Short mmCIF file of C-alpha atoms in Angstrom, two decimals:
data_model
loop_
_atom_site.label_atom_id
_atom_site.label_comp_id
_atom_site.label_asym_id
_atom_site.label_seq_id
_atom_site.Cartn_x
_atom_site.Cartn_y
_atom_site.Cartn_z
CA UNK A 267 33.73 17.96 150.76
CA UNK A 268 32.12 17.84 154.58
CA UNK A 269 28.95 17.86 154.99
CA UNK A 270 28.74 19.64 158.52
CA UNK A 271 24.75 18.99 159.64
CA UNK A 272 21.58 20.24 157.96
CA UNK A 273 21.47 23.20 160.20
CA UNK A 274 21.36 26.44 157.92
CA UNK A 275 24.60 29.67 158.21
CA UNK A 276 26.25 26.92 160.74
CA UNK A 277 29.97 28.71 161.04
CA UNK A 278 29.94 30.81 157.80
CA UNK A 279 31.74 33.74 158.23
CA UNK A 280 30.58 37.44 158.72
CA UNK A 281 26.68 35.95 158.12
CA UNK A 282 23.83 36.71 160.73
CA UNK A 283 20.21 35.79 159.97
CA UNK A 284 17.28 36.32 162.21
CA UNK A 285 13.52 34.89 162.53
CA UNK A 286 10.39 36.36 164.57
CA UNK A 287 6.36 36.50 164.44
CA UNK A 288 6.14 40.06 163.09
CA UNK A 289 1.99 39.56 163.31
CA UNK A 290 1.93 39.07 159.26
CA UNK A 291 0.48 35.43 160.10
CA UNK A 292 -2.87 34.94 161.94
CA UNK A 293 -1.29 31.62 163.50
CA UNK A 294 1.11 34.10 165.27
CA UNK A 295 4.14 31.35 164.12
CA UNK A 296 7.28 32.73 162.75
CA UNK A 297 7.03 34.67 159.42
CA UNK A 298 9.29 37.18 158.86
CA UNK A 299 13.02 36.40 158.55
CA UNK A 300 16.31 38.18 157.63
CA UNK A 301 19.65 36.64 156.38
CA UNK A 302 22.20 39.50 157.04
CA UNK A 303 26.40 39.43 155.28
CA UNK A 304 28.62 41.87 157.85
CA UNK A 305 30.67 42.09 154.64
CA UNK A 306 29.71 43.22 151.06
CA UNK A 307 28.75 40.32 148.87
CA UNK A 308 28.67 39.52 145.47
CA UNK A 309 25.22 38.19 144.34
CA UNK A 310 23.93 35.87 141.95
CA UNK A 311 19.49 34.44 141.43
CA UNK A 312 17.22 33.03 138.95
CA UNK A 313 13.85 34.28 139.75
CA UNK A 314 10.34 32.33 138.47
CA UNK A 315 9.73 32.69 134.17
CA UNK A 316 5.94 32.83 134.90
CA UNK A 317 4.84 36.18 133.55
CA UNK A 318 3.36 37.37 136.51
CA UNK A 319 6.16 38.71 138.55
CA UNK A 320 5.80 39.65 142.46
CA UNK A 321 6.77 43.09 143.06
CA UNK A 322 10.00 41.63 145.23
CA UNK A 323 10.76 39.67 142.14
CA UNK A 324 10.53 42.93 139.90
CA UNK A 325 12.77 45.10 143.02
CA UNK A 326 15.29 42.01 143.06
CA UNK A 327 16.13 42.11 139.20
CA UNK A 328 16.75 45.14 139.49
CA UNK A 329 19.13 45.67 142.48
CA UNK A 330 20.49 42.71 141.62
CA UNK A 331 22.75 44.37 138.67
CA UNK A 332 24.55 45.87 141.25
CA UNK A 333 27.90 44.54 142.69
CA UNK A 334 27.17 43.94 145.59
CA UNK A 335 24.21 43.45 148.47
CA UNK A 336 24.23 43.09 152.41
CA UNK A 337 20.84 41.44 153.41
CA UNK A 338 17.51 40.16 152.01
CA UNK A 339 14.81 40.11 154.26
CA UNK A 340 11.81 37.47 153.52
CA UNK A 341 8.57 37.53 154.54
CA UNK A 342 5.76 34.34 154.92
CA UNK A 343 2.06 35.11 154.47
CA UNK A 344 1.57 37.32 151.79
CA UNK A 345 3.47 37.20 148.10
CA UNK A 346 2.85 40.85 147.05
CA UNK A 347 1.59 39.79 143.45
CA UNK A 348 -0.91 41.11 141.80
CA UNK A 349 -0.94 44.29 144.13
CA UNK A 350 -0.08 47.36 141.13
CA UNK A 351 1.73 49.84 141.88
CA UNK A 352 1.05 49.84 145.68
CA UNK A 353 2.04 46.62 145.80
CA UNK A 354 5.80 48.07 144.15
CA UNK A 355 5.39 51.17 146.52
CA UNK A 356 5.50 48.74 149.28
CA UNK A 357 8.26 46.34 148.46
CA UNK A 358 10.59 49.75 148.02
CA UNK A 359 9.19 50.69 151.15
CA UNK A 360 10.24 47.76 153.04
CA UNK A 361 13.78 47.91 151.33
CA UNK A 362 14.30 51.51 152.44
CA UNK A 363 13.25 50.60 155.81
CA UNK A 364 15.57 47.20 155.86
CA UNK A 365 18.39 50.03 154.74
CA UNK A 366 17.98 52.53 156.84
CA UNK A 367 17.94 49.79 160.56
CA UNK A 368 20.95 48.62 158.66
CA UNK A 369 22.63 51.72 157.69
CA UNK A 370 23.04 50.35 154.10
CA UNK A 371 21.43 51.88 150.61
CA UNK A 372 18.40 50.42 149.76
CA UNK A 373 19.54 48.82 146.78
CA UNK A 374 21.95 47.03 148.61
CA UNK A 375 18.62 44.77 150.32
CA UNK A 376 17.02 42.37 148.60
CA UNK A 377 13.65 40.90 149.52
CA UNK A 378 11.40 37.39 149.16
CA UNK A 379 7.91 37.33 149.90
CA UNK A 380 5.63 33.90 149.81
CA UNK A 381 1.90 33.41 150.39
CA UNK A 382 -1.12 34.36 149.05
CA UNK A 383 -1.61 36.02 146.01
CA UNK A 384 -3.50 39.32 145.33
CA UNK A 385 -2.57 39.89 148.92
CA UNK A 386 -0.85 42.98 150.02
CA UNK A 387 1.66 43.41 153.16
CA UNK A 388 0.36 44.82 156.14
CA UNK A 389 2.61 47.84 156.34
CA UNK A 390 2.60 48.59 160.09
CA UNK A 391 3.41 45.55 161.09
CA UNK A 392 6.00 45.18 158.38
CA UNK A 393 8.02 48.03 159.64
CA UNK A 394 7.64 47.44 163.35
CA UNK A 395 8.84 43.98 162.08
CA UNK A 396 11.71 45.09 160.31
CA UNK A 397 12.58 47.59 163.55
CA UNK A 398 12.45 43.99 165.82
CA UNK A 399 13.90 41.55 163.72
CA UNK A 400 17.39 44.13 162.98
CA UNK A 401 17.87 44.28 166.34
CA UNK A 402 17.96 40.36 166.89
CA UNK A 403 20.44 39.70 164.34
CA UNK A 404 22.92 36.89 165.26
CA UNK A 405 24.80 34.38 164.22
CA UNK A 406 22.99 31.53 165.74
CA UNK A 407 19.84 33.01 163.40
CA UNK A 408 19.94 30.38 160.86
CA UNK A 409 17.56 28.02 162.29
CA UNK A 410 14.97 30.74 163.15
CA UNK A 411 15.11 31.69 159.49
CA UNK A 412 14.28 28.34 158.01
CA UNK A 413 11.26 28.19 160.56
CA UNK A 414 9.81 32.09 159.66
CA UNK A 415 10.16 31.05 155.25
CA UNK A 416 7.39 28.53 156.07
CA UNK A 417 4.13 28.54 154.42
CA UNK A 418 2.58 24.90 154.20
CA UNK A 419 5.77 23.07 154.56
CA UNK A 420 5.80 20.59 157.32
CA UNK A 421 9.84 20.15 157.95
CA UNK A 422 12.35 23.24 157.26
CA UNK A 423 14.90 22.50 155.06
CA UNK A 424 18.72 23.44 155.61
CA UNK A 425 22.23 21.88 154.71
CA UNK A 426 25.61 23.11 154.86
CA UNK A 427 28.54 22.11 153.78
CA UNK A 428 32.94 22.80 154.00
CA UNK A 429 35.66 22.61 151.32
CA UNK A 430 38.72 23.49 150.99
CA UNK A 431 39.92 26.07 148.62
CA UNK A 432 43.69 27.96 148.57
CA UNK A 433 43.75 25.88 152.05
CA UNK A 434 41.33 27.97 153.13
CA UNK A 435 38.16 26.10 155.53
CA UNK A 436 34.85 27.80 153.20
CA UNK A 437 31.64 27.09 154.08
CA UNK A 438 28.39 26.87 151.73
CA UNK A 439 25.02 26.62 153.15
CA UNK A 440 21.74 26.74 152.48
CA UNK A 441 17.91 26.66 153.12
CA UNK A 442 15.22 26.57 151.26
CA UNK A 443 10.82 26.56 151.03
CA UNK A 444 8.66 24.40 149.60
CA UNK A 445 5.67 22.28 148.86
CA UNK A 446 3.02 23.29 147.04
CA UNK A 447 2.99 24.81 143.51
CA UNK A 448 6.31 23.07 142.21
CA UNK A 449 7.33 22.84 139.00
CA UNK A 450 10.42 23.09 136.91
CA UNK A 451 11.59 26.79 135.68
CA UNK A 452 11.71 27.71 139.69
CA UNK A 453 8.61 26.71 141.79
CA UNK A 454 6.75 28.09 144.93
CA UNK A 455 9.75 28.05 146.01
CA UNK A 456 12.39 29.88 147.93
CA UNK A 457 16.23 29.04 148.44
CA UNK A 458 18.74 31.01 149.70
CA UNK A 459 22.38 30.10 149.89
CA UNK A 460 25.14 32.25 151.65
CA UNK A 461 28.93 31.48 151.41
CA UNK A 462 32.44 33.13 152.76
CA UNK A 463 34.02 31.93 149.68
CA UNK A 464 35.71 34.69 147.50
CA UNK A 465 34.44 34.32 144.16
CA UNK A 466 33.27 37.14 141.24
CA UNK A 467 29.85 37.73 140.82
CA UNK A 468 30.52 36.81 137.04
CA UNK A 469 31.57 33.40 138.05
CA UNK A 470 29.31 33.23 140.80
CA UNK A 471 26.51 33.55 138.79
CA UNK A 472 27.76 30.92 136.15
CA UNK A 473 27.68 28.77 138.59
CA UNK A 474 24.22 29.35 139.86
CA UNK A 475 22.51 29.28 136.82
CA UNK A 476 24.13 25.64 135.86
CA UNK A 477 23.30 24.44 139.27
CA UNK A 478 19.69 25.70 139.47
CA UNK A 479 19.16 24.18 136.30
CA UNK A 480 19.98 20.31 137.59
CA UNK A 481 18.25 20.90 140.85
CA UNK A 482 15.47 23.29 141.19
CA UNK A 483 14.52 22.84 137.45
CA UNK A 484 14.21 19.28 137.63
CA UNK A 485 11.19 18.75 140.56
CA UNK A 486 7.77 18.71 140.41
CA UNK A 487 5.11 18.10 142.84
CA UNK A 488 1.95 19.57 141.49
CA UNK A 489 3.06 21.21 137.98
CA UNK A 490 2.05 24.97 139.04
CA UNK A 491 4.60 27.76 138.74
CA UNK A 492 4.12 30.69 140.98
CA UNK A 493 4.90 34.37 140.86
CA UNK A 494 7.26 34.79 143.89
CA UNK A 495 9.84 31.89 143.39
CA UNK A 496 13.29 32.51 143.45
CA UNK A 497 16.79 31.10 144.53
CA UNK A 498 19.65 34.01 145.68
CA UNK A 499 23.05 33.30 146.58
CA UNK A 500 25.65 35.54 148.59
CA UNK A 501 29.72 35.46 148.61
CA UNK A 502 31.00 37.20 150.85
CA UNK A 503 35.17 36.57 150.50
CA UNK A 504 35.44 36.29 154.14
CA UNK A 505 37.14 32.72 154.36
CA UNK A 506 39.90 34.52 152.95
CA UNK A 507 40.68 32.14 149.69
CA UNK A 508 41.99 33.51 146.12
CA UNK A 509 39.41 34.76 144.04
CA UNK A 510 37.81 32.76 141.44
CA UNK A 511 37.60 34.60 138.64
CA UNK A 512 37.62 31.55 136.41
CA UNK A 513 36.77 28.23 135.59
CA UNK A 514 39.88 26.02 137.58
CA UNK A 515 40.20 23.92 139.98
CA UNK A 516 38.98 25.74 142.72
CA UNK A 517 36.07 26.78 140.79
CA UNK A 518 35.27 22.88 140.34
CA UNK A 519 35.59 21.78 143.97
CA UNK A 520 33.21 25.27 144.42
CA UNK A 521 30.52 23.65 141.97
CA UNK A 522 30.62 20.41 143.33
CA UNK A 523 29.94 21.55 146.74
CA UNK A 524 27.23 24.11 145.91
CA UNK A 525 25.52 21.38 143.51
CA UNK A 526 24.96 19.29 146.48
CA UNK A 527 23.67 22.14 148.79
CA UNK A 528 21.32 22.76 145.74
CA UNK A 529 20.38 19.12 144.83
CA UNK A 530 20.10 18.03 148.58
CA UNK A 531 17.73 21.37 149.60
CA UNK A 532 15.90 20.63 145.90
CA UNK A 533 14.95 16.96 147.28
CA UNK A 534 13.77 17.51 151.11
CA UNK A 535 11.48 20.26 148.50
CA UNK A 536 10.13 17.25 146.84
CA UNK A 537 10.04 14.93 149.87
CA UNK A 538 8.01 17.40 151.60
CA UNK A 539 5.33 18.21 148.82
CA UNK A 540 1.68 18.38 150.33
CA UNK A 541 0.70 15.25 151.47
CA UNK A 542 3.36 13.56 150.51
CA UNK A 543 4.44 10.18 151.85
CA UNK A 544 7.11 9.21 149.04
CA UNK A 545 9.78 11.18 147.63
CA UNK A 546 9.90 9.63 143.90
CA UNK A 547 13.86 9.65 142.08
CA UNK A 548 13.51 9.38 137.98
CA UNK A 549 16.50 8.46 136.41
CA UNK A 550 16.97 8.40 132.79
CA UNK A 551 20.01 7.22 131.35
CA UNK A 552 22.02 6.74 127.87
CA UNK A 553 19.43 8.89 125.98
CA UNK A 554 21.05 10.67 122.32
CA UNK A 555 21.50 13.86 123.84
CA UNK A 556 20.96 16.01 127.55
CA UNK A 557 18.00 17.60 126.51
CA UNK A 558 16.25 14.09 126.13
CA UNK A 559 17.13 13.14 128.73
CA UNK A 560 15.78 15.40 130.69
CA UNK A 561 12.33 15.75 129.15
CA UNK A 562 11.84 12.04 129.90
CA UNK A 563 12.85 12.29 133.39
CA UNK A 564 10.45 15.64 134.17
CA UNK A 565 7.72 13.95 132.20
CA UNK A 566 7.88 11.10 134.20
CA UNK A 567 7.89 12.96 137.41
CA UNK A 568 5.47 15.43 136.47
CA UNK A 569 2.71 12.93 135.39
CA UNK A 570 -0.24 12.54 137.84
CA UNK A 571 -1.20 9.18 137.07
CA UNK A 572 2.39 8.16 137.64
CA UNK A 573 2.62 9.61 141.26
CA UNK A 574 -1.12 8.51 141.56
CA UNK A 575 0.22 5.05 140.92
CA UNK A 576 2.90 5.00 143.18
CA UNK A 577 0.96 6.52 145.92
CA UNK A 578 -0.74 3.28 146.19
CA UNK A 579 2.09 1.26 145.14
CA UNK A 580 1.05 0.17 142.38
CA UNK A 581 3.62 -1.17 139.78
CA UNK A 582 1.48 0.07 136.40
CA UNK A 583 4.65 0.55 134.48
CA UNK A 584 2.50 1.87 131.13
CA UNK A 585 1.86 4.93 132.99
CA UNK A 586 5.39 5.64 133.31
CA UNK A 587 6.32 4.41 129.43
CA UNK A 588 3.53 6.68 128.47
CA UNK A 589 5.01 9.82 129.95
CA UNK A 590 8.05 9.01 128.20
CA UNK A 591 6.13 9.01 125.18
CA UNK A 592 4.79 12.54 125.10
CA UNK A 593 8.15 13.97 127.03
CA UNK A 594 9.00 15.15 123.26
CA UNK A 595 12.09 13.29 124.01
CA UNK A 596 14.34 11.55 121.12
CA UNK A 597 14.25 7.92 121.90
CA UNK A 598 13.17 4.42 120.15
CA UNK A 599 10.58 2.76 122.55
CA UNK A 600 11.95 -0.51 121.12
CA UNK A 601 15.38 -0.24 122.96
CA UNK A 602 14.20 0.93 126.36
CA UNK A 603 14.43 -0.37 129.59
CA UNK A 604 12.34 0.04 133.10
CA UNK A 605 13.32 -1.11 136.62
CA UNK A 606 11.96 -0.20 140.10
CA UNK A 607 14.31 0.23 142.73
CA UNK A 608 14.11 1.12 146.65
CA UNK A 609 15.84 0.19 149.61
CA UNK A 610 14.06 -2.95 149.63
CA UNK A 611 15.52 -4.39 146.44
CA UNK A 612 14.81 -3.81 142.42
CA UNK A 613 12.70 -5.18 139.51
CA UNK A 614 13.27 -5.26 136.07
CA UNK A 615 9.45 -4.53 134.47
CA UNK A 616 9.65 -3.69 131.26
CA UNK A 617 12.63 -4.35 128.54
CA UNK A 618 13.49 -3.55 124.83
CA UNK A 619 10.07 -1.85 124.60
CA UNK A 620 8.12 -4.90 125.86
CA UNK A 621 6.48 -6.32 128.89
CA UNK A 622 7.78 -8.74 130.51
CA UNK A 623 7.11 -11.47 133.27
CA UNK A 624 7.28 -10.06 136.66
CA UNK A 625 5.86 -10.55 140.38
CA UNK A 626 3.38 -7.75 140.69
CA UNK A 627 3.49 -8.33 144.21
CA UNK A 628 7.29 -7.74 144.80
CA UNK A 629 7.35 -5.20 142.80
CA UNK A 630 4.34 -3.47 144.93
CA UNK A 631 6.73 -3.95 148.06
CA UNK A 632 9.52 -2.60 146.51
CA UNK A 633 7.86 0.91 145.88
CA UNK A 634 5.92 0.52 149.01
CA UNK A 635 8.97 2.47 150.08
CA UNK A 636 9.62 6.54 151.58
CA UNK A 637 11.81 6.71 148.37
CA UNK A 638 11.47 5.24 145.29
CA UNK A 639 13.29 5.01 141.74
CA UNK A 640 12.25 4.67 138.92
CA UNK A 641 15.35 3.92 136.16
CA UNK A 642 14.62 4.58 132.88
CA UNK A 643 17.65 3.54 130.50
CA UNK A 644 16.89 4.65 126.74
CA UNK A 645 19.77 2.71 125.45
CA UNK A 646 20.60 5.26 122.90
CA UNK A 647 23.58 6.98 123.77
CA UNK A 648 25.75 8.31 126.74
CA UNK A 649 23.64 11.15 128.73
CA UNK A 650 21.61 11.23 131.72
CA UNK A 651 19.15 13.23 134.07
CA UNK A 652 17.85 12.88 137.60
CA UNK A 653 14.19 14.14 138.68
CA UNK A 654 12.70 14.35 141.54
CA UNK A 655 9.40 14.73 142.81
CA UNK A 656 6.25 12.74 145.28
CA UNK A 657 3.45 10.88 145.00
CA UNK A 658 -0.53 12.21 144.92
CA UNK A 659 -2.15 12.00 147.81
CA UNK A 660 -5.92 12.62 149.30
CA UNK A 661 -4.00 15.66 151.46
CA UNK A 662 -2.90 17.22 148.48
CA UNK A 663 -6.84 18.11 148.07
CA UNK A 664 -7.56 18.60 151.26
CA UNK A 665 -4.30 21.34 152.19
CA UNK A 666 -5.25 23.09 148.86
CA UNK A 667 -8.98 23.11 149.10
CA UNK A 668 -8.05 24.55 152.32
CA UNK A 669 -5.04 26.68 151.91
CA UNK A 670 -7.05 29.92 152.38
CA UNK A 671 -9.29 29.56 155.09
#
């Protein structure tokens, strides 16, 4: 695998994207975007499980059980949740118009809104919006995309990535938003991924699911689902390869390359949570079973007392054994092990369920670091999980007792 630059739809084939100020924002920044396949593509998601669906969540299950879709057009500012029936009138509205710029059927469009809830879309200057950003559509749109998803993130996120499959070059790449309300089973989050490789939408969405699950699923910042979140991915065959319409090689060196997109776009999520200054790594390994394992770790990283802690680098390593404790995890507390690691070294703080003697003060400078790990070894069997999440900051309060006005 190469990984090319963290520039999103850099050189994969037959995809456009687009990203302009459509008026939907009162700071007049970017906030509508479009990511457009000149091909027909096979399509695979996982939307939010929180009850309370936005209407583009509710449109996107549905088209989604079609073969194939050409575009999904995103738009920053409002979510469209919690709007009835005009709030559905409007996201059909805005697929029809997406169809019709694009000469497609409507149920070949997809959409992703973000932003406040209870909100509806301004229609006018949605479909003037729509009318502009079609027009604009190019391959050098990535970037513009990954600036008009924004809501209160402070960096964009993108990656992208080449392997090699039937000696064919095929690209994967991806962006994503997010950094408030995140929490495993999808977030307030949005990732989209687009590919040229030539896969089934079966497989395709195999493949999705399992990599959502050990990258999206496993961050927290602030432990809030939302009703808008959702990850989409698009194949669109155009690098040319044999299809993969099973799990072989190919599919393998597929997975491996999309995990990465989806793990590396899942951290710079994390890193970037509100107020954040530390992106915070949780490690658990040899617990009894997967499942264990990754209770502990999300526990860990979930706990506000833990990112509290390491917010002011503080090394108070019973905060950290204590969300182990109510993870619901399988493990004895008498065989497990706790280190602190960063780039500036690591120190073993608590072992075989005791305390031990350390140097409080190098173990403040060690997580006095932008990323810090925390390894967790249970010492009870062979499996493993990674979390990821940040520290709690004074910001956090601040952008959230703010995020409205």
């Amino acid at each position: 695998m190469k990984i090319i630059n963290n520039k999103f739809m850099q050189g994969v084939k037959k995809f456009k994207g687009a990203g302009i100020s459509a008026g939907l924002k009162k700071s007049g920044k970017k906030d509508l975007a479009i990511i457009y396949s000149e091909e027909k593509a096979v399509v695979a998601g996982t939307f939010t499980t929180n009850r309370v669906k936005a209407a583009c969540i509710l449109l996107d299950i549905e088209n989604m059980k079609n073969e194939n879709s050409q575009a999904i057009i995103i738009n920053s500012g409002h979510a469209n949740a919690c709007t009835g029936e005009q709030g559905l009138k409007d996201a059909k509205s805005i697929n029809e118009s997406v169809a019709k710029e694009l000469k497609l059927s409507s149920k070949e469009v997809l959409q992703a809104s973000t932003g406040v809830i209870g909100v509806a879309i301004p229609m006018d200057k949605m479909k003037n919006g729509i009318k502009k950003i079609c027009s604009v559509i190019s391959e050098e749109g990535g970037s513009d995309v990954s600036q008009a998803i924004m809501t209160t993130d402070t960096k964009t996120k993108e990656v992208t990535v080449e392997i090699n499959i039937d000696n064919k070059n095929v690209r994967i790449s991806g962006v994503a938003k997010g950094s408030g309300m995140i929490k495993p089973n999808m977030a307030t989050m949005l990732s989209f991924i687009v590919t040229d490789a030539n896969i089934s939408k079966k497989m395709l969405q195999k493949v999705v699911k399992s990599s959502v699950e050990n990258s999206y699923n496993m961050i927290s910042v602030d432990g809030d689902t939302s009703t808008n979140d959702m990850s989409i991915t698009m194949a669109n065959g155009a690098a040319g390869n044999k299809l993969i319409d099973s799990e072989n090689e190919e599919f393998k060196i597929f997975k491996e390359a999309l995990d990465y997109v989806n793990v590396e776009l899942a951290k710079k999520i994390a890193r970037d949570g509100e107020g954040a200054t530390k992106l915070i790594e949780v490690e658990v390994a040899n617990a009894k079973d997967k499942e264990t394992a990754r209770k502990c770790a999300m526990s860990v990283v979930s706990s506000n007392l833990v990112k509290a802690a390491l917010f002011g680098s503080d090394p108070n390593w019973g905060r950290i054994i204590c969300a182990i404790g109510y993870s619901q995890g399988d493990f004895d507390i008498n065989k497990v092990d706790l280190n602190f690691k960063s780039s500036l070294g690591e120190v073993s703080v608590f072992k075989k369920g005791k305390n031990i003697n350390f140097d409080e003060k190098i173990a403040s400078k060690i997580i006095n670091n932008e990323n810090v790990v925390l390894c967790i070894n249970l010492n009870d069997g062979h499996f493993k999980a990674t979390a990821w999440g940040c520290d709690l900051t004074y910001k956090y309060v601040e952008i959230n007792g703010e995020y409205r006005t």
